[in-house]
Coordinates of C-alpha atoms in Angstrom, one line a residue:
Chain A
M1 CA 0.3 -0.1 -0.5
A2 CA 2.7 2.4 0.9
L3 CA 4.6 1.4 -2.2
A4 CA 1.8 2.1 -4.3
G5 CA 0.9 5.5 -2.5
G6 CA 4.2 6.6 -2.9
A7 CA 4.2 5.4 -6.6
L8 CA 0.8 7.7 -7.0
S9 CA 2.1 10.6 -5.3
L10 CA 5.2 10.6 -7.5
H11 CA 3.0 10.2 -10.3
A12 CA 0.6 12.9 -8.9
Q13 CA 3.7 15.5 -8.7
H14 CA 4.0 15.2 -13.0
R15 CA 0.4 16.3 -13.2
P16 CA -1.0 17.9 -10.5
T17 CA -4.3 18.6 -11.4
P18 CA -7.3 17.6 -8.8
A19 CA -8.8 14.9 -10.9
A20 CA -5.7 12.7 -11.3
K21 CA -5.2 13.2 -7.1
A22 CA -8.7 11.8 -6.7
K23 CA -8.2 8.4 -8.5
A24 CA -8.4 5.3 -6.6
P25 CA -4.6 4.5 -5.3
T26 CA -4.2 0.9 -6.4
K27 CA -4.3 1.9 -10.3
A28 CA -0.8 2.3 -10.9
D29 CA -0.9 2.4 -14.6
P30 CA -2.5 5.7 -15.7
A31 CA -3.2 4.3 -19.4
M32 CA -5.1 1.5 -18.0
A33 CA -7.1 3.6 -15.4
A34 CA -8.2 5.9 -18.4
S35 CA -9.8 2.8 -20.4
I36 CA -11.1 1.6 -17.4
T37 CA -13.0 4.9 -17.1
R38 CA -14.0 4.9 -20.6
G39 CA -14.5 1.4 -20.8
A40 CA -17.3 1.8 -17.4
V41 CA -19.3 4.4 -19.9
V42 CA -19.4 1.4 -22.7
Y43 CA -20.4 -0.8 -20.3
K44 CA -23.1 1.5 -19.1
N45 CA -24.6 1.9 -22.3
V46 CA -23.9 -1.6 -24.1
C47 CA -22.9 -4.4 -22.0
I48 CA -25.4 -3.7 -18.6
T49 CA -28.8 -4.1 -19.6
C50 CA -28.2 -7.8 -20.4
H51 CA -25.0 -8.7 -17.4
M52 CA -26.5 -6.0 -15.3
A53 CA -24.4 -3.5 -12.9
D54 CA -22.8 -6.1 -11.0
G55 CA -22.0 -8.0 -13.6
G56 CA -23.9 -11.2 -12.5
G57 CA -25.8 -11.3 -15.5
V58 CA -29.5 -12.9 -15.1
P59 CA -30.1 -16.6 -14.0
N60 CA -30.6 -18.8 -17.0
M61 CA -30.1 -16.1 -19.5
N62 CA -27.3 -13.9 -19.6
P63 CA -24.3 -15.1 -18.0
P64 CA -21.9 -13.5 -15.2
L65 CA -19.1 -11.6 -16.1
I66 CA -17.8 -12.9 -12.7
K67 CA -14.1 -14.5 -12.8
T68 CA -15.2 -16.5 -15.9
E69 CA -12.8 -18.6 -18.1
Y70 CA -14.3 -16.1 -20.8
V71 CA -13.3 -12.9 -18.8
L72 CA -10.1 -13.4 -17.9
G73 CA -8.7 -15.8 -20.0
D74 CA -7.5 -15.8 -23.8
K75 CA -8.0 -11.9 -25.1
A76 CA -8.4 -12.6 -28.5
R77 CA -11.1 -14.9 -27.7
L78 CA -12.7 -12.2 -25.5
A79 CA -12.6 -9.7 -28.4
H80 CA -14.2 -12.2 -30.3
I81 CA -17.7 -12.6 -28.2
V82 CA -17.9 -8.7 -28.3
L83 CA -17.4 -8.4 -32.1
A84 CA -18.7 -11.1 -33.5
G85 CA -21.3 -12.4 -30.9
L86 CA -21.8 -15.8 -28.6
A87 CA -23.8 -18.4 -29.8
E88 CA -22.7 -21.8 -27.7
P89 CA -24.3 -23.5 -25.1
I90 CA -22.6 -22.4 -21.1
E91 CA -23.4 -23.7 -17.8
I92 CA -21.8 -21.2 -15.4
D93 CA -22.7 -22.4 -11.2
G94 CA -25.8 -24.8 -12.2
N95 CA -27.1 -22.4 -14.4
D96 CA -27.5 -22.7 -18.4
Y97 CA -27.2 -20.4 -20.9
K98 CA -28.5 -21.2 -24.4
Q99 CA -29.2 -17.3 -25.5
H100 CA -27.3 -15.9 -27.9
M101 CA -25.2 -13.3 -27.5
P102 CA -25.4 -10.5 -30.5
A103 CA -22.5 -9.1 -32.1
Q104 CA -21.8 -5.3 -30.8
N105 CA -19.6 -4.9 -34.1
Y106 CA -20.4 -1.2 -34.1
L107 CA -18.1 -0.6 -31.3
T108 CA -15.0 1.1 -32.3
D109 CA -11.7 -0.8 -31.6
Q110 CA -10.8 1.3 -28.6
Q111 CA -14.3 1.2 -27.0
V112 CA -13.9 -2.4 -27.6
A113 CA -10.7 -2.5 -25.4
D114 CA -11.7 -0.2 -22.9
V115 CA -14.8 -2.1 -22.1
L116 CA -12.9 -5.3 -21.6
T117 CA -10.1 -4.1 -19.9
Y118 CA -13.5 -2.4 -17.9
V119 CA -14.4 -5.8 -17.3
R120 CA -11.3 -7.8 -16.5
N121 CA -11.2 -5.4 -13.9
K122 CA -14.3 -5.3 -12.1
F123 CA -16.6 -7.6 -10.3
G124 CA -14.0 -9.1 -8.7
N125 CA -11.6 -9.6 -11.5
K126 CA -7.9 -8.6 -11.8
A127 CA -6.4 -9.2 -15.4
S128 CA -4.3 -7.3 -17.6
A129 CA -5.9 -4.3 -20.6
V130 CA -6.8 -5.4 -23.7
Q131 CA -4.8 -3.1 -26.4
V132 CA -6.4 -1.8 -29.5
A133 CA -4.1 -3.4 -31.4
E134 CA -6.0 -6.7 -30.3
V135 CA -9.0 -5.8 -31.2
K136 CA -8.4 -4.7 -34.5
A137 CA -6.4 -8.2 -35.1
V138 CA -9.4 -10.1 -34.1
R139 CA -11.6 -7.6 -36.3
A140 CA -9.3 -8.3 -39.1
T141 CA -10.6 -11.9 -39.2
L142 CA -14.3 -11.3 -39.2
P143 CA -16.1 -10.8 -42.6
K144 CA -16.8 -7.7 -43.2
Chain B
M1 CA -45.8 -45.0 -2.2
P2 CA -45.3 -45.6 1.3
A3 CA -48.4 -46.1 3.6
L4 CA -47.6 -43.1 5.4
A5 CA -47.9 -40.4 2.6
G6 CA -51.1 -41.7 1.8
S7 CA -52.6 -41.5 5.1
L8 CA -51.2 -37.8 5.4
A9 CA -53.1 -37.2 1.6
L10 CA -56.6 -38.5 3.1
V11 CA -55.7 -35.7 6.6
A12 CA -55.3 -32.7 3.7
S13 CA -58.8 -33.9 2.0
H14 CA -60.5 -33.0 4.9
P15 CA -59.3 -29.1 4.7
T16 CA -61.3 -28.2 7.6
S17 CA -60.3 -30.5 9.8
V18 CA -56.7 -28.9 9.1
R19 CA -55.2 -25.9 10.8
V20 CA -52.9 -24.7 8.9
A21 CA -50.5 -22.0 10.8
P22 CA -48.5 -19.1 8.9
D23 CA -44.7 -18.9 9.6
P24 CA -44.4 -15.9 12.4
N25 CA -42.9 -13.9 9.4
N26 CA -45.3 -14.9 6.8
A27 CA -42.8 -16.7 5.1
G28 CA -40.6 -13.4 4.6
L29 CA -43.7 -12.1 2.2
K30 CA -46.0 -8.5 2.7
L31 CA -49.7 -9.3 2.6
P32 CA -52.9 -7.4 2.8
A33 CA -54.5 -7.5 6.4
G34 CA -55.8 -11.0 7.6
F35 CA -53.1 -13.0 5.0
G36 CA -50.8 -15.2 6.3
A37 CA -48.0 -17.3 4.7
L38 CA -45.7 -20.3 4.9
V39 CA -43.3 -21.7 3.8
A40 CA -44.6 -25.4 2.4
A41 CA -41.5 -26.7 1.4
E42 CA -37.6 -25.9 0.5
T43 CA -37.1 -27.7 -2.9
G44 CA -33.8 -26.9 -3.5
G45 CA -34.8 -27.1 -7.7
K46 CA -36.5 -24.7 -10.4
A47 CA -39.0 -24.5 -9.2
R48 CA -41.7 -23.8 -12.4
H49 CA -45.3 -24.5 -12.4
I50 CA -46.8 -26.4 -9.8
A51 CA -50.4 -28.2 -9.6
V52 CA -52.4 -29.3 -6.6
T53 CA -54.5 -32.1 -7.1
P54 CA -58.3 -32.1 -5.3
Q55 CA -56.8 -34.2 -2.7
G56 CA -54.2 -31.9 -1.7
V57 CA -50.9 -34.0 -3.3
I58 CA -48.7 -30.8 -4.6
Y59 CA -46.7 -31.4 -7.8
V60 CA -43.7 -29.2 -8.8
K61 CA -42.2 -29.1 -12.4
L62 CA -38.7 -28.4 -12.0
N63 CA -36.6 -26.4 -15.0
K64 CA -33.8 -28.7 -14.7
V65 CA -33.4 -32.3 -13.6
K66 CA -32.6 -32.5 -9.9
D67 CA -31.3 -35.6 -8.6
G68 CA -33.1 -37.8 -11.7
K69 CA -35.9 -36.4 -11.4
G70 CA -37.8 -33.5 -12.9
I71 CA -41.2 -33.7 -11.5
L72 CA -41.2 -33.7 -7.6
E73 CA -44.1 -34.8 -5.4
L74 CA -45.2 -33.1 -2.2
H75 CA -47.8 -34.1 0.4
S76 CA -49.3 -32.0 2.8
Q77 CA -48.8 -32.4 6.7
P78 CA -51.6 -31.0 8.9
N79 CA -49.7 -28.0 10.1
G80 CA -49.7 -26.9 6.6
K81 CA -46.0 -27.9 5.6
A82 CA -45.7 -30.6 3.1
T83 CA -42.8 -33.0 2.7
M84 CA -41.4 -34.3 -0.3
T85 CA -43.1 -38.4 -1.1
G86 CA -41.3 -38.8 -4.7
G87 CA -40.3 -37.3 -7.8
F88 CA -40.3 -38.7 -11.4
G89 CA -39.7 -37.7 -15.3
D90 CA -36.7 -37.4 -16.1
Y91 CA -36.8 -33.8 -18.2
G92 CA -36.7 -30.1 -17.5
G93 CA -39.6 -27.8 -18.3
T94 CA -42.4 -25.4 -16.8
G95 CA -45.4 -26.5 -17.6
M96 CA -47.5 -28.3 -14.9
Y97 CA -51.3 -29.5 -14.8
E98 CA -53.6 -31.3 -12.9
K99 CA -57.5 -32.4 -14.4
N100 CA -60.0 -34.4 -14.4
G101 CA -57.7 -37.5 -12.9
Y102 CA -54.7 -36.7 -15.0
L103 CA -51.3 -34.8 -14.5
Y104 CA -50.1 -32.9 -17.4
A105 CA -46.2 -31.8 -17.9
S106 CA -44.0 -30.4 -20.4
S107 CA -40.7 -30.4 -21.1
D108 CA -39.0 -27.6 -23.6
H109 CA -40.0 -29.8 -27.2
A110 CA -43.2 -32.1 -25.9
V111 CA -45.9 -32.8 -23.3
Y112 CA -46.7 -35.7 -21.3
R113 CA -49.8 -36.4 -19.2
Y114 CA -49.8 -39.4 -15.9
K115 CA -53.0 -40.7 -14.5
L116 CA -53.7 -40.2 -11.3
D117 CA -55.1 -42.5 -8.8
G118 CA -57.9 -42.0 -6.1
K119 CA -55.5 -40.3 -3.7
G120 CA -54.0 -38.3 -6.7
E121 CA -50.9 -39.8 -7.0
V122 CA -49.1 -40.7 -10.2
T123 CA -49.9 -44.7 -11.2
A124 CA -47.1 -45.1 -13.7
P125 CA -44.5 -42.3 -12.9
T126 CA -42.1 -43.9 -15.3
K127 CA -45.0 -44.3 -18.5
P128 CA -46.2 -41.4 -19.0
E129 CA -48.2 -40.8 -21.7
L130 CA -46.7 -38.7 -24.6
L131 CA -49.7 -36.3 -26.1
V132 CA -47.1 -33.7 -28.2
R133 CA -43.8 -33.8 -29.6
G134 CA -41.7 -32.5 -31.9
L135 CA -42.4 -28.8 -30.7
K136 CA -40.0 -26.0 -32.2
V137 CA -37.5 -25.0 -29.4
G138 CA -34.8 -22.3 -30.0
S139 CA -32.1 -20.8 -27.7
Q140 CA -34.6 -18.4 -25.6
H141 CA -38.1 -18.7 -24.5
E142 CA -38.1 -22.5 -24.5
S143 CA -40.8 -23.0 -22.1
K144 CA -43.7 -24.8 -23.1
S145 CA -46.5 -24.0 -20.5
I146 CA -49.9 -25.3 -20.9
V147 CA -53.5 -25.3 -19.6
L148 CA -56.6 -27.3 -20.8
D149 CA -60.2 -26.0 -21.4
N150 CA -63.6 -27.8 -20.0
A151 CA -63.7 -30.1 -23.8
D152 CA -60.7 -32.4 -23.5
N153 CA -58.8 -29.3 -25.5
L154 CA -54.8 -28.7 -24.6
Y155 CA -53.6 -25.2 -25.0
V156 CA -49.9 -25.1 -25.4
N157 CA -47.2 -21.9 -25.9
I158 CA -44.6 -22.1 -28.3
G159 CA -42.3 -19.2 -27.8
A160 CA -41.1 -17.1 -30.2
Y161 CA -37.1 -17.5 -30.2
A162 CA -36.6 -14.4 -31.0
N163 CA -37.0 -10.7 -29.1
A164 CA -38.6 -8.9 -32.0
C165 CA -38.0 -11.0 -35.5
Q166 CA -34.9 -9.0 -36.6
E167 CA -32.9 -10.0 -39.1
Q168 CA -30.2 -9.9 -36.4
D169 CA -31.5 -10.8 -33.1
R170 CA -31.1 -8.2 -30.1
T171 CA -28.7 -6.3 -32.7
R172 CA -28.7 -2.7 -33.1
G173 CA -30.4 -1.0 -35.9
S174 CA -31.4 -4.7 -37.4
K175 CA -34.4 -4.6 -39.3
G176 CA -37.5 -6.8 -39.1
I177 CA -38.5 -9.8 -41.6
P178 CA -41.0 -9.5 -43.0
N179 CA -43.9 -11.9 -43.2
C180 CA -41.8 -13.0 -39.7
P181 CA -41.0 -16.6 -40.2
I182 CA -40.7 -17.3 -36.5
L183 CA -45.1 -17.2 -36.7
D184 CA -45.6 -20.8 -38.4
S185 CA -44.5 -22.5 -35.5
A186 CA -43.8 -20.6 -32.7
G187 CA -45.0 -17.4 -31.2
G188 CA -48.4 -18.2 -30.3
I189 CA -51.1 -20.7 -28.7
W190 CA -51.3 -24.0 -30.3
Q191 CA -54.1 -26.3 -29.4
F192 CA -54.3 -30.1 -29.4
K193 CA -56.1 -32.8 -27.8
A194 CA -55.8 -33.8 -24.8
N195 CA -56.5 -37.5 -24.8
Q196 CA -54.9 -37.8 -27.9
L197 CA -51.5 -39.5 -28.2
N198 CA -48.3 -38.8 -29.9
Q199 CA -49.5 -35.2 -31.6
R200 CA -47.2 -33.4 -34.0
Y201 CA -47.9 -30.1 -35.3
P202 CA -50.2 -31.3 -38.2
D203 CA -52.6 -32.4 -35.4
G204 CA -53.0 -29.1 -33.2
T205 CA -54.2 -25.8 -35.0
R206 CA -52.6 -22.7 -34.2
Y207 CA -55.2 -21.3 -31.7
A208 CA -54.0 -17.9 -31.2
T209 CA -50.7 -16.0 -32.9
G210 CA -48.2 -12.7 -32.7
L211 CA -47.6 -13.6 -29.4
R212 CA -44.4 -13.2 -28.3
N213 CA -44.0 -15.6 -25.4
V214 CA -46.5 -16.8 -23.1
V215 CA -45.7 -18.4 -19.6
G216 CA -48.7 -17.7 -17.4
L217 CA -51.9 -18.6 -19.0
D218 CA -55.5 -20.1 -17.5
W219 CA -58.6 -21.1 -18.8
N220 CA -61.3 -18.5 -17.1
P221 CA -64.3 -20.3 -16.4
Q222 CA -66.1 -17.6 -15.4
D223 CA -66.8 -16.9 -19.8
N224 CA -65.0 -19.9 -20.9
Q225 CA -62.2 -18.5 -22.3
L226 CA -58.4 -18.7 -22.4
F227 CA -56.4 -16.0 -20.4
V228 CA -52.5 -15.5 -21.1
M229 CA -50.0 -13.2 -20.1
Q230 CA -47.5 -12.3 -22.6
H231 CA -43.9 -11.4 -21.8
G232 CA -43.5 -7.8 -24.0
R233 CA -40.5 -7.0 -26.2
D234 CA -37.1 -6.0 -24.6
Q235 CA -34.3 -3.7 -25.8
L236 CA -36.1 -0.7 -27.1
H237 CA -33.5 1.4 -26.4
D238 CA -30.5 -0.7 -26.5
N239 CA -31.6 -1.5 -30.4
W240 CA -32.6 1.6 -31.5
P241 CA -31.0 4.4 -29.0
E242 CA -32.1 7.2 -31.3
L243 CA -35.6 6.4 -31.0
Y244 CA -36.3 5.5 -26.9
G245 CA -34.7 6.6 -23.9
E246 CA -33.2 4.3 -21.2
K247 CA -36.2 5.2 -19.1
E248 CA -38.8 5.0 -21.8
S249 CA -37.2 1.8 -22.5
A250 CA -37.1 0.6 -18.9
A251 CA -41.2 1.2 -19.1
L252 CA -42.4 0.5 -22.3
P253 CA -43.7 -1.8 -23.7
A254 CA -46.8 -3.5 -21.5
E255 CA -47.2 -6.7 -20.1
C256 CA -50.4 -7.5 -21.3
L257 CA -53.1 -9.9 -20.1
Y258 CA -55.0 -10.9 -23.8
A259 CA -58.4 -13.0 -23.7
L260 CA -57.8 -15.0 -26.8
T261 CA -60.4 -16.6 -29.0
K262 CA -59.6 -18.9 -31.9
G263 CA -58.3 -16.9 -34.2
S264 CA -56.8 -14.1 -32.3
N265 CA -53.7 -12.3 -33.7
A266 CA -51.6 -9.8 -30.9
G267 CA -49.6 -7.9 -33.4
W268 CA -46.0 -9.6 -32.5
P269 CA -43.6 -8.5 -33.7
Y270 CA -45.2 -6.0 -35.6
I271 CA -46.6 -3.7 -32.6
Y272 CA -46.3 -3.3 -29.3
Y273 CA -48.7 -2.3 -26.7
D274 CA -47.8 1.3 -25.0
Q275 CA -49.5 1.4 -21.9
Q276 CA -48.8 5.0 -21.4
K277 CA -50.6 6.3 -25.0
K278 CA -53.0 3.0 -24.5
E279 CA -52.1 2.3 -28.1
L280 CA -50.5 0.2 -30.3
M281 CA -47.8 1.5 -31.8
K282 CA -45.9 -0.1 -34.7
G283 CA -42.6 -1.6 -33.7
P284 CA -39.5 0.2 -34.9
E285 CA -38.4 -3.5 -36.5
Y286 CA -41.3 -2.8 -38.8
G287 CA -41.3 1.2 -39.6
G288 CA -42.3 2.4 -36.4
D289 CA -40.5 5.5 -34.7
G290 CA -41.7 5.2 -30.9
K291 CA -44.6 7.7 -31.8
T292 CA -46.7 6.2 -34.7
P293 CA -49.8 4.2 -33.5
S294 CA -49.9 0.9 -35.5
T295 CA -53.5 1.0 -38.0
A296 CA -53.7 -2.5 -38.0
D297 CA -56.8 -4.6 -36.6
Y298 CA -54.7 -6.6 -33.3
L299 CA -56.3 -7.6 -31.0
K300 CA -56.1 -5.4 -28.0
P301 CA -54.7 -6.3 -24.5
A302 CA -57.5 -7.0 -21.8
A303 CA -55.4 -5.3 -19.1
A304 CA -51.4 -4.1 -19.2
Y305 CA -49.1 -4.0 -16.6
P306 CA -45.6 -2.3 -16.6
G307 CA -42.8 -3.6 -18.8
H308 CA -40.3 -6.5 -18.5
M309 CA -41.4 -7.8 -14.8
A310 CA -41.9 -10.9 -16.7
P311 CA -45.4 -12.3 -15.6
D312 CA -44.6 -16.0 -15.0
G313 CA -47.7 -17.5 -13.7
L314 CA -51.9 -16.8 -14.0
L315 CA -54.5 -18.0 -12.2
F316 CA -58.0 -17.3 -11.7
Y317 CA -59.3 -17.8 -8.3
T318 CA -62.3 -20.0 -7.5
G319 CA -61.9 -21.0 -3.5
T320 CA -64.1 -19.9 -0.9
M321 CA -61.3 -19.4 1.7
F322 CA -60.0 -15.6 0.7
P323 CA -62.5 -13.0 0.9
A324 CA -65.4 -12.7 -1.6
K325 CA -63.5 -9.8 -3.5
Y326 CA -60.9 -12.5 -4.8
R327 CA -63.5 -15.1 -5.9
N328 CA -63.1 -15.3 -9.9
G329 CA -60.6 -12.9 -9.9
A330 CA -56.8 -13.2 -11.3
F331 CA -53.5 -13.5 -9.7
I332 CA -50.5 -13.2 -11.7
A333 CA -46.7 -13.8 -10.5
F334 CA -44.5 -11.4 -12.0
H335 CA -40.9 -13.4 -12.1
G336 CA -38.9 -9.7 -11.6
S337 CA -37.5 -7.8 -14.6
W338 CA -33.9 -7.7 -16.0
N339 CA -34.2 -5.3 -19.0
R340 CA -34.3 -2.0 -16.8
A341 CA -31.1 -1.9 -16.5
P342 CA -29.7 1.3 -15.7
E343 CA -33.4 1.8 -14.2
P344 CA -34.1 0.1 -11.2
Q345 CA -35.5 -3.5 -11.6
A346 CA -39.3 -4.2 -11.2
G347 CA -41.3 -7.3 -10.2
Y348 CA -40.7 -9.8 -7.8
F349 CA -44.7 -9.8 -6.6
V350 CA -48.1 -11.5 -7.1
V351 CA -50.8 -9.3 -8.2
F352 CA -54.5 -9.3 -8.0
Q353 CA -56.7 -8.4 -11.4
P354 CA -60.1 -7.7 -10.4
F355 CA -62.4 -9.6 -12.7
K356 CA -65.7 -9.0 -13.2
N357 CA -68.2 -11.0 -15.5
G358 CA -65.0 -12.4 -17.0
K359 CA -63.7 -9.5 -17.8
P360 CA -60.6 -7.3 -16.1
D361 CA -62.5 -4.9 -13.6
G362 CA -60.5 -2.3 -11.8
Q363 CA -57.0 -1.2 -11.2
W364 CA -54.6 -4.5 -10.6
E365 CA -52.8 -4.3 -7.0
V366 CA -49.6 -6.1 -5.5
F367 CA -51.3 -9.0 -3.2
A368 CA -48.0 -10.4 -2.0
D369 CA -44.7 -8.7 -2.3
N370 CA -41.2 -8.8 -1.3
F371 CA -40.1 -12.3 -2.6
A372 CA -36.8 -10.8 -3.1
G373 CA -36.4 -10.0 0.6
S374 CA -35.7 -6.3 0.3
A375 CA -36.5 -3.4 -2.2
A376 CA -32.7 -3.0 -2.4
K377 CA -32.7 -6.8 -3.8
A378 CA -35.4 -5.7 -5.9
A379 CA -34.0 -2.8 -7.8
S380 CA -30.7 -4.7 -8.5
G381 CA -32.4 -7.8 -9.8
R382 CA -31.0 -10.3 -7.1
A383 CA -33.9 -11.5 -5.7
D384 CA -33.5 -13.9 -3.1
H385 CA -36.9 -15.4 -4.5
R386 CA -38.8 -15.2 -7.8
P387 CA -42.5 -16.3 -7.8
C388 CA -43.3 -18.4 -10.9
G389 CA -46.3 -21.0 -10.7
L390 CA -49.5 -20.3 -9.1
A391 CA -52.3 -22.8 -7.6
Q392 CA -55.3 -23.3 -5.6
G393 CA -55.3 -25.8 -2.9
P394 CA -58.1 -27.9 -2.4
D395 CA -59.2 -25.5 0.6
G396 CA -58.8 -22.5 -1.1
S397 CA -54.9 -21.9 -0.2
L398 CA -52.9 -20.1 -2.8
Y399 CA -49.7 -22.1 -3.4
V400 CA -46.5 -19.8 -4.9
S401 CA -43.5 -21.6 -6.8
D402 CA -39.9 -19.9 -6.6
D403 CA -37.4 -21.0 -9.0
Q404 CA -34.9 -19.1 -7.8
K405 CA -34.2 -21.1 -4.5
G406 CA -37.2 -23.5 -4.7
T407 CA -39.2 -22.3 -2.4
I408 CA -42.9 -23.5 -2.4
Y409 CA -45.2 -20.7 -0.5
R410 CA -48.7 -21.2 0.7
I411 CA -50.8 -18.2 1.1
V412 CA -53.6 -18.9 3.6
Y413 CA -56.6 -16.3 4.9
N414 CA -57.0 -16.7 8.4
A415 CA -58.8 -13.3 9.6
K416 CA -62.4 -14.2 11.2
K417 CA -64.9 -13.9 8.6

C-alpha cells in the first residue's frame, strides 16, 4: 500500500491536477486507469442491459462476467465474443445459458478494448488490459 | 408410495379439520391484512409451474432435473408444511397442470400426461403418455406452458425464439424480417387434444398468433375463455437508441393480459402496446418511430402492466377461503425484470387483478410482495426468490413456487369471517 501510494504521489507530482489526485490509489497504470474509466461508460451503454450493473448477469439467460474463463482467459477470444457475438450453450454455477449474445461490432476498436479492460478489472476480476491492436487483429479476421 | 404418505393425503383431503398456521414472519412476504403465509417446502430446485390435486397432493415441475427428477411430489401435513414424498420424470421444463384425474407436464419440446389414482397419486411415474412432440425450441423462450379447457383441449404456448424477429436478433439497428417466419411454428398458442397420443404440429391448430412468449396462462371458468400473459419485447433503447430513451425503454412496452379466441392475433413482432399512450404502436423494426400508432387490426390487451416484469404465472381464483372480492379474479406472478437497467428492476411479486363477469374490472394491486427479500434486492435484480407458478389448494390456499431457490409458499386467509 505504502509503495503504491508513493508511486502515485510521485506520478501526481508530474500532473498535479485535482482529478489525478482523486484517482484510486491502487491504479498504478494511468493508461489502464483511463481505459477503465472510458470502459465503464461503454459498459453502461451496451453491456449493462444484459450482464447487469454488478456483472452478475441474469440467471438462465445472460451469464455472469465474474471470474469466468472467458473474461479472464484468452484476450483474442474475449474480443471475438464482443465483435462477433456468441452462440454456444454454456453452464456456469449450475445455470444454463442458451441465449445467443448479439455481435456488438458497431463499437470502435478503442471502445471494445476499453470495455474489456473495464470488465477484466471490475466485479472482482483482475487481469491485464486489452489493447486496441489486439481488438484490431481480431476484427481483421471477421467477414466484413 | 409409502403408507404414511397415503394417510397424510387423507388428512389433507379434509381441509376443515386442518389448522394451517402461517410462519411467524409470513415466510418473509408482505400481504394484505388478514392473510398469512408459510414456507410449505424448500425443494432446492428451479420450481416452475405447480399443480395441486383435489386431494391436496402438490406436484412441482423443475426447469432442470435434480437428483434424477424433473417433477417433485409433495404431501401436505396437517400444519400446512409439505413433505417431499417422491419424484419422477427425467426431463426439465415448465408446464404442470392437473385436470380430471390426469397430471399434465411439459418439457421444452413435448407434453406428457400421467394418470392419477383416487389419492391423487401418479400410477405409473416412469410411463407417461406422450401427447405432443416435436415442438419448436430455440435458444430463448423455450418453456412450453400448458392449460386445458373443459372440452378436452390442451393449449400449449410455443414462444418465439427471438426478441422482435430482427434479421439479427437483439442487434442494434437490425430490421424486422417481413412476414416474420417464426410465426409458422412459434410465437403463439397451439391447441391439441388432451387425450390423443403422439400428436405433432399437423394434428394441432394454431389457436392464437402474434404472441411473443407466454408463460402464465389459465382457462377462465366464468366466461369459458383462454387468458394469457405475454412477455413483451425487450431492448427498445438498446437496439433503437435514437428513438427511445433509457427511461422509456425501462417502462415500455406493457406486459399484457389477453383474452383469446380462436384466430386471435396479438400482433407481435409488428406492434407493441404502449400503456402510457394506451395504443398499439408500430414496432421500430417494422417502420415505427416510437410515436406512430399502428393502424392494423390486432387484438387489444384486456389489461396492461408495467414493462419487463415477466409474468410467469396466471391463476383464476375460484376458492372460498379468501374474501369475496378475490373470487373469480386473477392472480399474476411477476417473476421480476432484468431489462430495465440502468433503471431499477421491478416485479418479484404476485399481483391481484379484479374481474367482473369474466373481464378485468378495476385497478390491479400488489397482493404478495417482497419475494426479493428487500427493496434493494428487487431494484438490483438480485432477488432471493422469484415467484413463478401459481396453484389453488383444495381448501382455497394459494400456492406460489419460486424458481430461484425452490421455495414453495402457501398463502392462507386467517382472519375471522
